[in-house]
Amino acid sequence: LWPWKPLGTTYPPQDELEQKVAERAGKMAERTNLRPIGVIESNHAAGKPVALVCHAPGALQKTHAADGTPLVRGRRVTGFTNSEEDAVGLTQVVPFLVEDMLKANGGLYEKKPDWATHVITDGNLITGQNPGSSEAAAEAVLAMLKQSA
């Protein structure tokens, strides 16, 4: 089990890498708490764009559609790949692998070669594979907003 402590608990870093690892893993865990889940679910139900890139699709772990099924079930999605996580040496550090979680929740996971820009839009759900996909994901959000205006 991941040794989580209550939010607000501080961990003095031993070095710069440890600090970055703690920040990344902590952000993934915080994205799966109830407040972001409610925002994602309500925005999705309202037809508003829901965009997540890199590790952020991890926030979809506990989200559900109006019928109670996982929000990603049957949806085309992407996020940080297992091989990208392995390439940065954090496979054993993060609380879960985004790719595995999306597949386990019934998402139709798609990926391109490591570090390639890759964005998928399925309905109002926009997901990007890695940090290099941020600009393309933002463009997808803007296009969606223009269509709804």
mmCIF file with all atom_site columns, C-alpha atoms in Angstrom, residues 87-147:
data_model
loop_
_atom_site.group_PDB
_atom_site.id
_atom_site.type_symbol
_atom_site.label_atom_id
_atom_site.label_alt_id
_atom_site.label_comp_id
_atom_site.label_asym_id
_atom_site.label_entity_id
_atom_site.label_seq_id
_atom_site.pdbx_PDB_ins_code
_atom_site.Cartn_x
_atom_site.Cartn_y
_atom_site.Cartn_z
_atom_site.occupancy
_atom_site.B_iso_or_equiv
_atom_site.pdbx_formal_charge
_atom_site.auth_seq_id
_atom_site.auth_comp_id
_atom_site.auth_asym_id
_atom_site.auth_atom_id
_atom_site.pdbx_PDB_model_num
ATOM 1  C CA . ALA A 1 87  ? 11.088  5.545  -19.169 1.00 0.00 ? 87  ALA A CA 1
ATOM 2  C CA . VAL A 1 88  ? 11.100  8.129  -16.387 1.00 0.00 ? 88  VAL A CA 1
ATOM 3  C CA . GLY A 1 89  ? 11.727  5.429  -13.770 1.00 0.00 ? 89  GLY A CA 1
ATOM 4  C CA . LEU A 1 90  ? 8.558   5.928  -11.753 1.00 0.00 ? 90  LEU A CA 1
ATOM 5  C CA . THR A 1 91  ? 6.525   2.797  -12.460 1.00 0.00 ? 91  THR A CA 1
ATOM 6  C CA . GLN A 1 92  ? 7.035   1.565  -8.896  1.00 0.00 ? 92  GLN A CA 1
ATOM 7  C CA . VAL A 1 93  ? 6.526   5.035  -7.383  1.00 0.00 ? 93  VAL A CA 1
ATOM 8  C CA . VAL A 1 94  ? 3.172   6.311  -8.629  1.00 0.00 ? 94  VAL A CA 1
ATOM 9  C CA . PRO A 1 95  ? 0.060   4.972  -6.854  1.00 0.00 ? 95  PRO A CA 1
ATOM 10 C CA . PHE A 1 96  ? -1.270  3.461  -10.113 1.00 0.00 ? 96  PHE A CA 1
ATOM 11 C CA . LEU A 1 97  ? -0.473  3.479  -13.810 1.00 0.00 ? 97  LEU A CA 1
ATOM 12 C CA . VAL A 1 98  ? -2.827  5.702  -15.780 1.00 0.00 ? 98  VAL A CA 1
ATOM 13 C CA . GLU A 1 99  ? -2.898  3.398  -18.820 1.00 0.00 ? 99  GLU A CA 1
ATOM 14 C CA . ASP A 1 100 ? -3.774  0.340  -16.711 1.00 0.00 ? 100 ASP A CA 1
ATOM 15 C CA . MET A 1 101 ? -6.470  2.200  -14.783 1.00 0.00 ? 101 MET A CA 1
ATOM 16 C CA . LEU A 1 102 ? -8.178  3.549  -17.907 1.00 0.00 ? 102 LEU A CA 1
ATOM 17 C CA . LYS A 1 103 ? -8.273  0.042  -19.412 1.00 0.00 ? 103 LYS A CA 1
ATOM 18 C CA . ALA A 1 104 ? -9.495  -1.509 -16.130 1.00 0.00 ? 104 ALA A CA 1
ATOM 19 C CA . ASN A 1 105 ? -12.359 1.004  -16.020 1.00 0.00 ? 105 ASN A CA 1
ATOM 20 C CA . GLY A 1 106 ? -13.461 0.000  -19.516 1.00 0.00 ? 106 GLY A CA 1
ATOM 21 C CA . GLY A 1 107 ? -11.843 2.827  -21.450 1.00 0.00 ? 107 GLY A CA 1
ATOM 22 C CA . LEU A 1 108 ? -10.896 2.175  -25.058 1.00 0.00 ? 108 LEU A CA 1
ATOM 23 C CA . TYR A 1 109 ? -7.293  3.170  -24.460 1.00 0.00 ? 109 TYR A CA 1
ATOM 24 C CA . GLU A 1 110 ? -5.244  4.375  -27.419 1.00 0.00 ? 110 GLU A CA 1
ATOM 25 C CA . LYS A 1 111 ? -1.632  5.481  -27.586 1.00 0.00 ? 111 LYS A CA 1
ATOM 26 C CA . LYS A 1 112 ? 1.023   6.652  -29.993 1.00 0.00 ? 112 LYS A CA 1
ATOM 27 C CA . PRO A 1 113 ? 4.779   6.096  -29.670 1.00 0.00 ? 113 PRO A CA 1
ATOM 28 C CA . ASP A 1 114 ? 6.279   7.445  -26.445 1.00 0.00 ? 114 ASP A CA 1
ATOM 29 C CA . TRP A 1 115 ? 6.387   11.240 -26.223 1.00 0.00 ? 115 TRP A CA 1
ATOM 30 C CA . ALA A 1 116 ? 4.358   11.759 -29.421 1.00 0.00 ? 116 ALA A CA 1
ATOM 31 C CA . THR A 1 117 ? 1.585   14.345 -29.326 1.00 0.00 ? 117 THR A CA 1
ATOM 32 C CA . HIS A 1 118 ? -1.713  12.486 -29.074 1.00 0.00 ? 118 HIS A CA 1
ATOM 33 C CA . VAL A 1 119 ? -5.147  13.847 -28.152 1.00 0.00 ? 119 VAL A CA 1
ATOM 34 C CA . ILE A 1 120 ? -8.491  12.070 -28.285 1.00 0.00 ? 120 ILE A CA 1
ATOM 35 C CA . THR A 1 121 ? -11.891 13.746 -28.207 1.00 0.00 ? 121 THR A CA 1
ATOM 36 C CA . ASP A 1 122 ? -14.823 11.471 -27.421 1.00 0.00 ? 122 ASP A CA 1
ATOM 37 C CA . GLY A 1 123 ? -17.975 13.484 -26.891 1.00 0.00 ? 123 GLY A CA 1
ATOM 38 C CA . ASN A 1 124 ? -17.056 16.198 -24.421 1.00 0.00 ? 124 ASN A CA 1
ATOM 39 C CA . LEU A 1 125 ? -14.173 14.176 -22.927 1.00 0.00 ? 125 LEU A CA 1
ATOM 40 C CA . ILE A 1 126 ? -10.726 15.265 -24.143 1.00 0.00 ? 126 ILE A CA 1
ATOM 41 C CA . THR A 1 127 ? -7.623  13.336 -23.096 1.00 0.00 ? 127 THR A CA 1
ATOM 42 C CA . GLY A 1 128 ? -3.960  13.831 -23.976 1.00 0.00 ? 128 GLY A CA 1
ATOM 43 C CA . GLN A 1 129 ? -1.185  11.258 -23.747 1.00 0.00 ? 129 GLN A CA 1
ATOM 44 C CA . ASN A 1 130 ? 1.686   13.289 -22.271 1.00 0.00 ? 130 ASN A CA 1
ATOM 45 C CA . PRO A 1 131 ? 2.856   16.856 -21.559 1.00 0.00 ? 131 PRO A CA 1
ATOM 46 C CA . GLY A 1 132 ? 3.655   17.338 -25.240 1.00 0.00 ? 132 GLY A CA 1
ATOM 47 C CA . SER A 1 133 ? -0.065  16.918 -25.940 1.00 0.00 ? 133 SER A CA 1
ATOM 48 C CA . SER A 1 134 ? -1.087  19.947 -23.859 1.00 0.00 ? 134 SER A CA 1
ATOM 49 C CA . GLU A 1 135 ? -1.272  22.453 -26.701 1.00 0.00 ? 135 GLU A CA 1
ATOM 50 C CA . ALA A 1 136 ? -3.297  20.106 -28.918 1.00 0.00 ? 136 ALA A CA 1
ATOM 51 C CA . ALA A 1 137 ? -5.654  19.378 -26.000 1.00 0.00 ? 137 ALA A CA 1
ATOM 52 C CA . ALA A 1 138 ? -6.130  23.104 -25.386 1.00 0.00 ? 138 ALA A CA 1
ATOM 53 C CA . GLU A 1 139 ? -6.923  23.564 -29.080 1.00 0.00 ? 139 GLU A CA 1
ATOM 54 C CA . ALA A 1 140 ? -9.510  20.771 -28.823 1.00 0.00 ? 140 ALA A CA 1
ATOM 55 C CA . VAL A 1 141 ? -11.142 22.529 -25.866 1.00 0.00 ? 141 VAL A CA 1
ATOM 56 C CA . LEU A 1 142 ? -11.253 25.835 -27.750 1.00 0.00 ? 142 LEU A CA 1
ATOM 57 C CA . ALA A 1 143 ? -12.767 24.132 -30.794 1.00 0.00 ? 143 ALA A CA 1
ATOM 58 C CA . MET A 1 144 ? -15.417 22.529 -28.599 1.00 0.00 ? 144 MET A CA 1
ATOM 59 C CA . LEU A 1 145 ? -16.235 25.848 -26.943 1.00 0.00 ? 145 LEU A CA 1
ATOM 60 C CA . LYS A 1 146 ? -16.559 27.547 -30.346 1.00 0.00 ? 146 LYS A CA 1
ATOM 61 C CA . GLN A 1 147 ? -19.004 24.852 -31.479 1.00 0.00 ? 147 GLN A CA 1
#
